[in-house]
Short mmCIF file of C-alpha atoms in Angstrom, two decimals:
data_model
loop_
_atom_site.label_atom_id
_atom_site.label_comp_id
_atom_site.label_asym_id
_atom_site.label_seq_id
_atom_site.Cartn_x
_atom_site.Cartn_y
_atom_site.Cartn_z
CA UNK A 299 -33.36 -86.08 21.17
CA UNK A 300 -34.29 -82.32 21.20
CA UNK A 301 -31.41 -79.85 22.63
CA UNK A 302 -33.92 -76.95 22.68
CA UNK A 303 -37.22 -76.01 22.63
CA UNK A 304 -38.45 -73.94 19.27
CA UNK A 305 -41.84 -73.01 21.20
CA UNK A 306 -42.77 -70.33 18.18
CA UNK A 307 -42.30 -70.58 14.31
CA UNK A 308 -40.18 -67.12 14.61
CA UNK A 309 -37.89 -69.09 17.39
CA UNK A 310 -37.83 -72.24 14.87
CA UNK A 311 -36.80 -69.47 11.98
CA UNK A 312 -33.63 -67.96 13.79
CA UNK A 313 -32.43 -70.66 15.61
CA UNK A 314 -32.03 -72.42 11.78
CA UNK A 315 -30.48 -68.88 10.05
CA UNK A 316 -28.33 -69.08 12.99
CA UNK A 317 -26.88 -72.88 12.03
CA UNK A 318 -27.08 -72.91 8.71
CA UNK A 319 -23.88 -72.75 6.29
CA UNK A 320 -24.75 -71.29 3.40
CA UNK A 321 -25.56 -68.07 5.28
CA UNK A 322 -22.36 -68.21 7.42
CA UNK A 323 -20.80 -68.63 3.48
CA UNK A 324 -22.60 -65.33 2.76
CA UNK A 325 -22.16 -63.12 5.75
CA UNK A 326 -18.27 -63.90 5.28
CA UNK A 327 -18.66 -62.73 1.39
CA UNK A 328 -20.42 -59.88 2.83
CA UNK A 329 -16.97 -59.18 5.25
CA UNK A 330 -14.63 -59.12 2.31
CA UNK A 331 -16.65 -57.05 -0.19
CA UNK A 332 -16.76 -54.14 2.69
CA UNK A 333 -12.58 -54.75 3.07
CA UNK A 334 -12.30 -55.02 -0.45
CA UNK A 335 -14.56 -51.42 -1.00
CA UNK A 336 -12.63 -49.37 2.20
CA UNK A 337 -9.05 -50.88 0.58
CA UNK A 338 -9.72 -49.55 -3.07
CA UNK A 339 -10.72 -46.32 -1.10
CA UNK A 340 -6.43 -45.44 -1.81
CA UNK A 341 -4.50 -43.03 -3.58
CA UNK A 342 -3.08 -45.06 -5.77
CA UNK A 343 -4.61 -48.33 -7.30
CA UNK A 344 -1.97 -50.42 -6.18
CA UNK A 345 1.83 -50.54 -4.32
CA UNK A 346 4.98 -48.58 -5.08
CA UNK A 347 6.91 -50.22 -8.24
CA UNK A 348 10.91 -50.54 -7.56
CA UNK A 349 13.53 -50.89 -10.14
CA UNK A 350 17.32 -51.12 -10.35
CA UNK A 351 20.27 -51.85 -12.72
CA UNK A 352 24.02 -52.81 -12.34
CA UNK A 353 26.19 -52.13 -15.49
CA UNK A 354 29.95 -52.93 -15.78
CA UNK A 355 32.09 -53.21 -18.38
CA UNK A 356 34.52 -55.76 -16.47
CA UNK A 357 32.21 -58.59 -17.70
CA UNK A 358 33.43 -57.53 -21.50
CA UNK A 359 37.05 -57.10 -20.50
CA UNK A 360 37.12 -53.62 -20.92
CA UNK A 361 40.14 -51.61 -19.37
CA UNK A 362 37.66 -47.99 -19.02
CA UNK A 363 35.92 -49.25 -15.62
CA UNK A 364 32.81 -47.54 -16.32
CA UNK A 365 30.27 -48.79 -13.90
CA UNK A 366 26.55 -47.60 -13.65
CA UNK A 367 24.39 -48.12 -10.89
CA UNK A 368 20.58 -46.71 -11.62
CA UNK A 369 17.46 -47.43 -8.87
CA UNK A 370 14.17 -46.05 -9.16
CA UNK A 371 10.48 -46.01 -7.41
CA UNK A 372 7.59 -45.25 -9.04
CA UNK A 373 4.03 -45.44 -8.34
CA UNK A 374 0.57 -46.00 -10.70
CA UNK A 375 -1.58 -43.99 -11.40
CA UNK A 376 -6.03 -43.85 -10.80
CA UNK A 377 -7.01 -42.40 -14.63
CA UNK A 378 -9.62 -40.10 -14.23
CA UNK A 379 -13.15 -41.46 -12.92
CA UNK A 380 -11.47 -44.98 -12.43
CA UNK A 381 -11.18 -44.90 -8.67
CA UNK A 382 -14.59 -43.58 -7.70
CA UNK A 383 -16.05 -46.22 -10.70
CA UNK A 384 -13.70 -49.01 -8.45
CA UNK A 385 -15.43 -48.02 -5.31
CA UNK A 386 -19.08 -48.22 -6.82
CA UNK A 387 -18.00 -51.53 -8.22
CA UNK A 388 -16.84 -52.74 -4.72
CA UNK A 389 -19.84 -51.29 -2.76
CA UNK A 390 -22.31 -52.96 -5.55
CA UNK A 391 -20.68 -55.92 -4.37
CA UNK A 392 -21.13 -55.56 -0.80
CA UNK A 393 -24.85 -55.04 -1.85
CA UNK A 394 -24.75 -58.08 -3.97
CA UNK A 395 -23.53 -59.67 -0.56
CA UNK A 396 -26.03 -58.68 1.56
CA UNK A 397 -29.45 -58.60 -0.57
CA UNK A 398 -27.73 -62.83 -0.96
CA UNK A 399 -27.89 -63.32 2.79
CA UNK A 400 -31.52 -62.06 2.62
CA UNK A 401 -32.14 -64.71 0.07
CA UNK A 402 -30.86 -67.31 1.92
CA UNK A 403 -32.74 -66.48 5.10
CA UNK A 404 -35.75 -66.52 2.71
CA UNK A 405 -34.87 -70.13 1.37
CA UNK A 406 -34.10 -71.37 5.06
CA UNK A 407 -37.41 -69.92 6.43
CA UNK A 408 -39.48 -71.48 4.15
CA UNK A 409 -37.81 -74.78 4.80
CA UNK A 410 -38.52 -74.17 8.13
CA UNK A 411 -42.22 -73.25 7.48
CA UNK A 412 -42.80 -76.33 5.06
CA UNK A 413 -41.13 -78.58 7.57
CA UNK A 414 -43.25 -77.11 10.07
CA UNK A 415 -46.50 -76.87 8.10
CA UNK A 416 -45.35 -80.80 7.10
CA UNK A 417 -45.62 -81.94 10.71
CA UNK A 418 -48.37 -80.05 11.79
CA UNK A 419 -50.79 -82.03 9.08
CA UNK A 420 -49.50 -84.90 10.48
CA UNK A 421 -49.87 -84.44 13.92
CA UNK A 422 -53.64 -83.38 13.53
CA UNK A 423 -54.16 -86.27 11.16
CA UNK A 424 -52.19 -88.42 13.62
CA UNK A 425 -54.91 -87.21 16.45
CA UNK A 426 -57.87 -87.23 14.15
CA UNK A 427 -57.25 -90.75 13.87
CA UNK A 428 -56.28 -91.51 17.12
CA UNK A 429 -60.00 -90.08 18.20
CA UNK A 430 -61.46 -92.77 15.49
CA UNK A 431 -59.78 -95.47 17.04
CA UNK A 432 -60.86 -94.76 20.39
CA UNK A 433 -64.54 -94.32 18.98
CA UNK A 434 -64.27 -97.72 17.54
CA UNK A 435 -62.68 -99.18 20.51
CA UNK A 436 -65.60 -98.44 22.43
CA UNK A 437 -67.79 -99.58 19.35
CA UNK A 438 -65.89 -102.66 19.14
CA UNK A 439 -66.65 -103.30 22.38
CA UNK A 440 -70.26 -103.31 22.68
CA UNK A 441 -70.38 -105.26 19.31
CA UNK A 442 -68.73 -107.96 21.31
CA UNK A 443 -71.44 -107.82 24.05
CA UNK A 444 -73.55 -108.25 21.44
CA UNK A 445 -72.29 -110.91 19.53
CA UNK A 446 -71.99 -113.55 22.79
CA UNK A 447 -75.74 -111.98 23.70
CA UNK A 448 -76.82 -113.26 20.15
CA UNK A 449 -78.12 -109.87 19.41
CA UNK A 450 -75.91 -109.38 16.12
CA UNK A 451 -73.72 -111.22 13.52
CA UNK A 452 -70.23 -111.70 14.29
CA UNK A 453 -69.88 -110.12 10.29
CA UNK A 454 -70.48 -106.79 12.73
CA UNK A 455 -67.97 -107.46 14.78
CA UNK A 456 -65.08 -108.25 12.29
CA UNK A 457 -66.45 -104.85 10.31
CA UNK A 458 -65.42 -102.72 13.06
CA UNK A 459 -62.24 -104.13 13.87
CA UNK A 460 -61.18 -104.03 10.19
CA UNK A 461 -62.19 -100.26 9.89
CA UNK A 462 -59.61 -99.75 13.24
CA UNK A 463 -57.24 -101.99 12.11
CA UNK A 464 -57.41 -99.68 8.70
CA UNK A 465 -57.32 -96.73 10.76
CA UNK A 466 -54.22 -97.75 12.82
CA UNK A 467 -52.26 -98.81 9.94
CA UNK A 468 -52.53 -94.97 8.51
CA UNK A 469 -51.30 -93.28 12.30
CA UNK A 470 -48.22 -95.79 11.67
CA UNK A 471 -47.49 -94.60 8.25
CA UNK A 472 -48.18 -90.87 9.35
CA UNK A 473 -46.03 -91.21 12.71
CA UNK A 474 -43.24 -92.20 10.41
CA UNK A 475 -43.47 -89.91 8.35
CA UNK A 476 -43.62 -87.00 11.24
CA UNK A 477 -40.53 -88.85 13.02
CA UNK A 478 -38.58 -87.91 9.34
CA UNK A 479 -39.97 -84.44 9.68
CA UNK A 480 -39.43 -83.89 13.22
CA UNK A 481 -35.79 -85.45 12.74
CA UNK A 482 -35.23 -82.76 9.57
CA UNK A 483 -36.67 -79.92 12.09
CA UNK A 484 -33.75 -80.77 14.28
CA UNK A 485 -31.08 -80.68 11.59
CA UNK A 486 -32.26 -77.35 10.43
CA UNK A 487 -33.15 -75.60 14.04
CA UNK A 488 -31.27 -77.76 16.67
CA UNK A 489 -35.01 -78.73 17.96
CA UNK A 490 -37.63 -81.45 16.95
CA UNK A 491 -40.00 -80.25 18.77
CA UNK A 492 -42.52 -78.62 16.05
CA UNK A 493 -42.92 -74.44 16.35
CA UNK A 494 -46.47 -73.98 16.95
CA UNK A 495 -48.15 -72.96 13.43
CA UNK A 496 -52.00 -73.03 14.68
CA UNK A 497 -51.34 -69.24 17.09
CA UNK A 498 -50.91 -67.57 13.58
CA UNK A 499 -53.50 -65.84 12.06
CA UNK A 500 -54.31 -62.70 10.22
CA UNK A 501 -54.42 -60.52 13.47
CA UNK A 502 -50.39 -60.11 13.84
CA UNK A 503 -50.86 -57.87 9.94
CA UNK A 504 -52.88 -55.78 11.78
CA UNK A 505 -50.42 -55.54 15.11
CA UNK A 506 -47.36 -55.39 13.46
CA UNK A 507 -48.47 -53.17 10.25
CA UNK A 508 -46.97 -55.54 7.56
CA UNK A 509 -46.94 -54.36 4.23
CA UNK A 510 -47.48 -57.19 1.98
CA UNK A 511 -45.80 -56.00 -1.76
CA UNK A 512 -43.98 -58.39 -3.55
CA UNK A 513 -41.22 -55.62 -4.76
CA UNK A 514 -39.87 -56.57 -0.79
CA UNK A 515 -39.07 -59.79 -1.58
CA UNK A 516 -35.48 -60.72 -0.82
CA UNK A 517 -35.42 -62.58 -4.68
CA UNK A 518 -36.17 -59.44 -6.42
CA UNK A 519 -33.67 -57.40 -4.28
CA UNK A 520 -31.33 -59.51 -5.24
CA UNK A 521 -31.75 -59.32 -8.85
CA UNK A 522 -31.64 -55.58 -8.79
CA UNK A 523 -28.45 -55.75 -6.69
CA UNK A 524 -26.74 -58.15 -9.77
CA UNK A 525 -28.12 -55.52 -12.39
CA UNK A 526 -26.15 -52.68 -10.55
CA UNK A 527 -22.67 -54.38 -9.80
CA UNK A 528 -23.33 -54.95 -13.65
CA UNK A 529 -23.87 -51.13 -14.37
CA UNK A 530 -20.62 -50.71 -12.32
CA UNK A 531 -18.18 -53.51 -13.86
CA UNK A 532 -19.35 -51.62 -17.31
CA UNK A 533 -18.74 -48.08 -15.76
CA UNK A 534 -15.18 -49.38 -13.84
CA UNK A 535 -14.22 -51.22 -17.48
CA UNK A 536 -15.31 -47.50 -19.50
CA UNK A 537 -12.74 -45.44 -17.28
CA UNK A 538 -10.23 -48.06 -17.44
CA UNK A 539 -9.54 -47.72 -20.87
CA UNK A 540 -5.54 -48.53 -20.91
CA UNK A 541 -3.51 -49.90 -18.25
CA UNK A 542 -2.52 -47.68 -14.86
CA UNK A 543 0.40 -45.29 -15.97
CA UNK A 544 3.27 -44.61 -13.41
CA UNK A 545 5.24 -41.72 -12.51
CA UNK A 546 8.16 -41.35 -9.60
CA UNK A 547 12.37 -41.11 -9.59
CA UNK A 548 15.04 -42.47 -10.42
CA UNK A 549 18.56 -42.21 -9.51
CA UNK A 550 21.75 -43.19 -11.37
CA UNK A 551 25.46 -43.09 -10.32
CA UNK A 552 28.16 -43.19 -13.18
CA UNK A 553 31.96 -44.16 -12.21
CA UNK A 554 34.63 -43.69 -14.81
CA UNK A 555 38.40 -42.18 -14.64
CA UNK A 556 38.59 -38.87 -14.46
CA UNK A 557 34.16 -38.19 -14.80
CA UNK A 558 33.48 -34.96 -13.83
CA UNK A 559 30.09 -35.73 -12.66
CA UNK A 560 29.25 -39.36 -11.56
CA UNK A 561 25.17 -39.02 -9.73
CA UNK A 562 22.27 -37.72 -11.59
CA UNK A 563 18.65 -37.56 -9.97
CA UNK A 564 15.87 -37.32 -12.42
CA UNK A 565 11.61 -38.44 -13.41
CA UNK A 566 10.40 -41.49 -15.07
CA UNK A 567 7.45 -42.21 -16.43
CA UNK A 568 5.28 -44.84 -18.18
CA UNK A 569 2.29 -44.39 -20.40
CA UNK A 570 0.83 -47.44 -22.25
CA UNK A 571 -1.65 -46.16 -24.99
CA UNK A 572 -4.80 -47.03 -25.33
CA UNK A 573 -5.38 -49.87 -27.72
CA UNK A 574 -9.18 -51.43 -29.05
CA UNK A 575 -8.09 -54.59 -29.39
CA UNK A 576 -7.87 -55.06 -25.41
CA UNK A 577 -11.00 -52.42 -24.45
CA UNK A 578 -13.66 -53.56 -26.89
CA UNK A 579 -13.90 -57.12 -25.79
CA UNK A 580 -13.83 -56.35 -22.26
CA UNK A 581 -16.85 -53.86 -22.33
CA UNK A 582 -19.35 -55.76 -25.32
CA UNK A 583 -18.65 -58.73 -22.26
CA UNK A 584 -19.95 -56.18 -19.28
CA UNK A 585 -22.48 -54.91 -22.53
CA UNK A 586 -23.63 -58.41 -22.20
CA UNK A 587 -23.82 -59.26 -18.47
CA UNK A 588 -25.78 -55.73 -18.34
CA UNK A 589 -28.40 -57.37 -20.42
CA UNK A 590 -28.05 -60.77 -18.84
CA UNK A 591 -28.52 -59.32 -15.51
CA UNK A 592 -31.69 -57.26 -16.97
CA UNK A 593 -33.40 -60.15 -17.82
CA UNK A 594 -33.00 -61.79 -14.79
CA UNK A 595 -34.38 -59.76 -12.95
CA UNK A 596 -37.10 -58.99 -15.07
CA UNK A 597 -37.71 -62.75 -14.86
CA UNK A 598 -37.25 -62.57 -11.09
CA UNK A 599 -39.93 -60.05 -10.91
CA UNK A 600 -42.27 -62.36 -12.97
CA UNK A 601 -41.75 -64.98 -10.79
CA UNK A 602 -42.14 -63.86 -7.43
CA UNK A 603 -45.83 -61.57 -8.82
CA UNK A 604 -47.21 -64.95 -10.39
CA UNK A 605 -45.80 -66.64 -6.53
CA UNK A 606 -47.25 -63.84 -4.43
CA UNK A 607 -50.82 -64.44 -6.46
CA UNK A 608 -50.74 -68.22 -6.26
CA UNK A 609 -50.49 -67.67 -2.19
CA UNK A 610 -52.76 -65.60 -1.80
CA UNK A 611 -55.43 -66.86 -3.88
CA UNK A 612 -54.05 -70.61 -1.90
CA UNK A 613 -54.83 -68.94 1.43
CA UNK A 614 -58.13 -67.59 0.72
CA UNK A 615 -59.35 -70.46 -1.29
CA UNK A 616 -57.91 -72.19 2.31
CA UNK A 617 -60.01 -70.01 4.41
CA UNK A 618 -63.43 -70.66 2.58
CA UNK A 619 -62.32 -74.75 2.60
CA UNK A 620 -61.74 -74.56 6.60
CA UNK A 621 -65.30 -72.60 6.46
CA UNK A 622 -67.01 -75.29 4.47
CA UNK A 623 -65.03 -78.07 6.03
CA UNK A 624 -65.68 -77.50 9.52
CA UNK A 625 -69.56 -77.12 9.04
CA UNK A 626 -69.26 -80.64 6.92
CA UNK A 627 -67.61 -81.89 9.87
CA UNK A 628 -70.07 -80.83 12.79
CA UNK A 629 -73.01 -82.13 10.45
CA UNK A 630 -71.09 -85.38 10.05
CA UNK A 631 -70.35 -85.86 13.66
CA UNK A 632 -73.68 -85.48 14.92
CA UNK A 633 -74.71 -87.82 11.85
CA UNK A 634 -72.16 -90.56 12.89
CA UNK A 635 -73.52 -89.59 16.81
CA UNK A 636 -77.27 -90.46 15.68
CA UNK A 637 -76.16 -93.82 13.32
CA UNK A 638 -74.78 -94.70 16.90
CA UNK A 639 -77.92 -94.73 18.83
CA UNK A 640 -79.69 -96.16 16.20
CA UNK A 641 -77.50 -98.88 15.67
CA UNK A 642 -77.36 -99.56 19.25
CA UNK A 643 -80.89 -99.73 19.28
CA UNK A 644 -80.82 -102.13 16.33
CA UNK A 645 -82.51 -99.53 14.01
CA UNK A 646 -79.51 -99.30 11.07
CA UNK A 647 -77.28 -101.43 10.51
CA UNK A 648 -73.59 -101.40 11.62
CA UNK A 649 -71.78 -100.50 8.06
CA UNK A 650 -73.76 -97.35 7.44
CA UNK A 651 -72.30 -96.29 11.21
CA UNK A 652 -68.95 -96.95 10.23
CA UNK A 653 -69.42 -95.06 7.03
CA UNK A 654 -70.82 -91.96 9.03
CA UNK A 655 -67.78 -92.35 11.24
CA UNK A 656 -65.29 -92.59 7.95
CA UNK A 657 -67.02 -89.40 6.53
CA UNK A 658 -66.16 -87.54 10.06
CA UNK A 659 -62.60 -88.33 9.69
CA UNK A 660 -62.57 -87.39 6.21
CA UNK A 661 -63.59 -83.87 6.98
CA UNK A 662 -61.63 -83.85 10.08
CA UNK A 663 -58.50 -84.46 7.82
CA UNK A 664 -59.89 -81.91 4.95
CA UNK A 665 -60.08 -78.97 8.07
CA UNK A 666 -57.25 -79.88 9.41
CA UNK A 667 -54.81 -79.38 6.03
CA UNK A 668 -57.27 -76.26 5.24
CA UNK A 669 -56.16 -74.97 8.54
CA UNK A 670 -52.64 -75.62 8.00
CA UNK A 671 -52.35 -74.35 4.50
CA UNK A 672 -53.74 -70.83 4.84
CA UNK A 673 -51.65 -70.12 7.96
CA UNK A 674 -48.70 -71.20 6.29
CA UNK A 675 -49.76 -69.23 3.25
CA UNK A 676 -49.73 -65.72 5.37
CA UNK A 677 -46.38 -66.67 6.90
CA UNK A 678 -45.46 -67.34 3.48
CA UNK A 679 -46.51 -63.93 2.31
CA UNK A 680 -44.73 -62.43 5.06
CA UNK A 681 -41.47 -63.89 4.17
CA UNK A 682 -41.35 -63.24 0.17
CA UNK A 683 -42.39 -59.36 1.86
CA UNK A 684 -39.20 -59.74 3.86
CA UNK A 685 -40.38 -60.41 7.35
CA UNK A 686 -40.19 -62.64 9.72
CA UNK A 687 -43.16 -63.51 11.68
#
């Protein structure tokens, strides 16, 4: 049961980035890396530190009564370069978060598109067929007539109806399979009615100025994003070569018979060195995820060129195939129209008319995928170039 109507592909394509999960997942990640940047955007690199003591020498027995009462607050430290390098880190991240939303919109869109492309075949097939039938219906028909006239075998007859009975056995299989599509359409966009992939063609480049490079492509963004937040982690780990030291005051009260003094107000501070044992291992690991993150998307890069290629060369191999296949088609049709007369007229027999009439469909099936393919290929294009048709 359809709740909406997805009467273009672009509808189809934002009605399903608007339901689907994973990029709800990601637009929240994207939320908390741009909290997580504006709260390390601070003075300090984390809250005020408090401290106290009680000392009494009642709990030994003593008979001084010398009682100490010391309280403190203190706060760390940013070493130099550290809190800028925390920022970067945090923004990288937010970048991280976003170029992965583009992603995903990429991976939903083409599911969208395949789904689409998927029951668009079918439905032309479906039709293609449903024209052969009728043709053969009217075929069967007069093959009847002629059978109780006397004028042909009955082995005529039975031909015809087991060429339709062929032919209606494949619009059942392919109306089941568009019923899984159309049902999948509906789980991804909220619609099964199919976005209508036949009013694309190469005049929207042209209107809309698309620039088809595969350096756009959401994939390879993405990868470049990872190498960065790398680059950063490495940078944050370089200035954060010993732990956050802390300055602030303390105070201490002192009473014991007959002090002359018994409060003192004074500075404490806290230094940890340095030490190799805890940096090295933490920046050869960012060393490494630098590299890592190099090769990916060096190998992302790879990938999507060798992609971008494939498509195009599938959607102008596609164009010359709906070329050749419709001309096929027109020469078969009036072939299968001429077998008619002539077997009407007794002049050929049946078989060779059904075989002209199987060779129609055949190229009516080869134009129809041809047209399906190299439209989907340019919406294709358009998506790894990070549009949306």
């Amino acid at each position: 049961m359809s709740h909406g109507r997805a009467e273009t592909l672009h509808d189809a394509i934002i009605a399903a980035r608007s339901r689907d999960p994973e990029t709800h997942s990601a637009d929240i990640d994207h939320q908390t890396s741009q909290k997580t940047a504006r709260a390390l955007d601070a003075w300090f690199p984390s809250g005020p530190v408090l401290s106290g003591q009680y000392l009494d020498d009642h709990f030994i027995g003593s008979k001084v009564g010398y009682t100490t009462y010391q309280g403190g607050i203190s706060v760390p430290l940013w070493l130099p370069g550290q809190g800028k390098a925390s920022v970067r880190n945090a923004e990288a991240g937010t970048a991280v978060a976003d170029a992965r939303i583009k992603v995903q919109r990429l991976l939903v869109s083409v599911r969208v598109l395949d789904l689409t492309s998927l029951a668009t075949s079918l439905s032309l097939e479906i039709a293609n067929l449903d024209e052969m039938i009728s043709l053969l219906d009217q075929t069967l028909t007069t093959s009847r007539r002629a059978v109780r006239a006397g004028e042909v075998s009955p082995a005529d007859e039975e031909a015809v109806e087991a060429e339709k009975e062929d032919f209606e056995a494949q619009v059942a299989e392919r109306r089941q399979s568009l019923d899984v599509a159309r049902a999948e359409l509906e789980t991804a966009t909220g619609s099964d009615e199919i976005p209508d992939l036949l009013s694309i063609d190469g005049r929207m480049l042209s209107v809309r100025k698309f620039r088809l490079d595969p350096d756009n492509d959401p994939r390879i963004a993405l990868a470049n994003s990872l190498t960065h937040e790398a680059q950063t982690a490495f940078d944050l780990t370089r200035h954060s070569y010993m732990p956050n030291p802390q300055i602030g005051i303390q105070v201490s009260r002192q009473e014991q018979y007959d002090s002359p003094w018994d409060t003192q107000v004074g500075v404490q501070f806290q230094v940890p060195l340095p030490s190799a044992a805890r940096n090295t291992p933490k920046l050869m690991k960012d060393v490494s995820a630098i590299g890592a993150a190099r090769r990916d998307a060096e190998l992302a890069r790879r990938k999507v060129a060798v992609e971008y290629r494939r498509i195009r060369a599938q959607m102008a191999s596609a164009i010359v195939v709906t070329k050749h296949a419709r001309a096929s088609h027109d020469a078969l049709r009036k072939r299968a129209v001429q077998l008619d007369a002539a077997w009407r007229a007794g002049e050929t027999p049946i078989i060779e008319y059904i075989r002209a009439r199987r060779g129609e469909l055949e190229a009516s099936q080869r134009l129809a995928q041809a047209d399906v393919i190299w439209r989907a290929s340019l919406v294709r294009i358009l998506l790894m170039s990070g549009q949306t048709p």
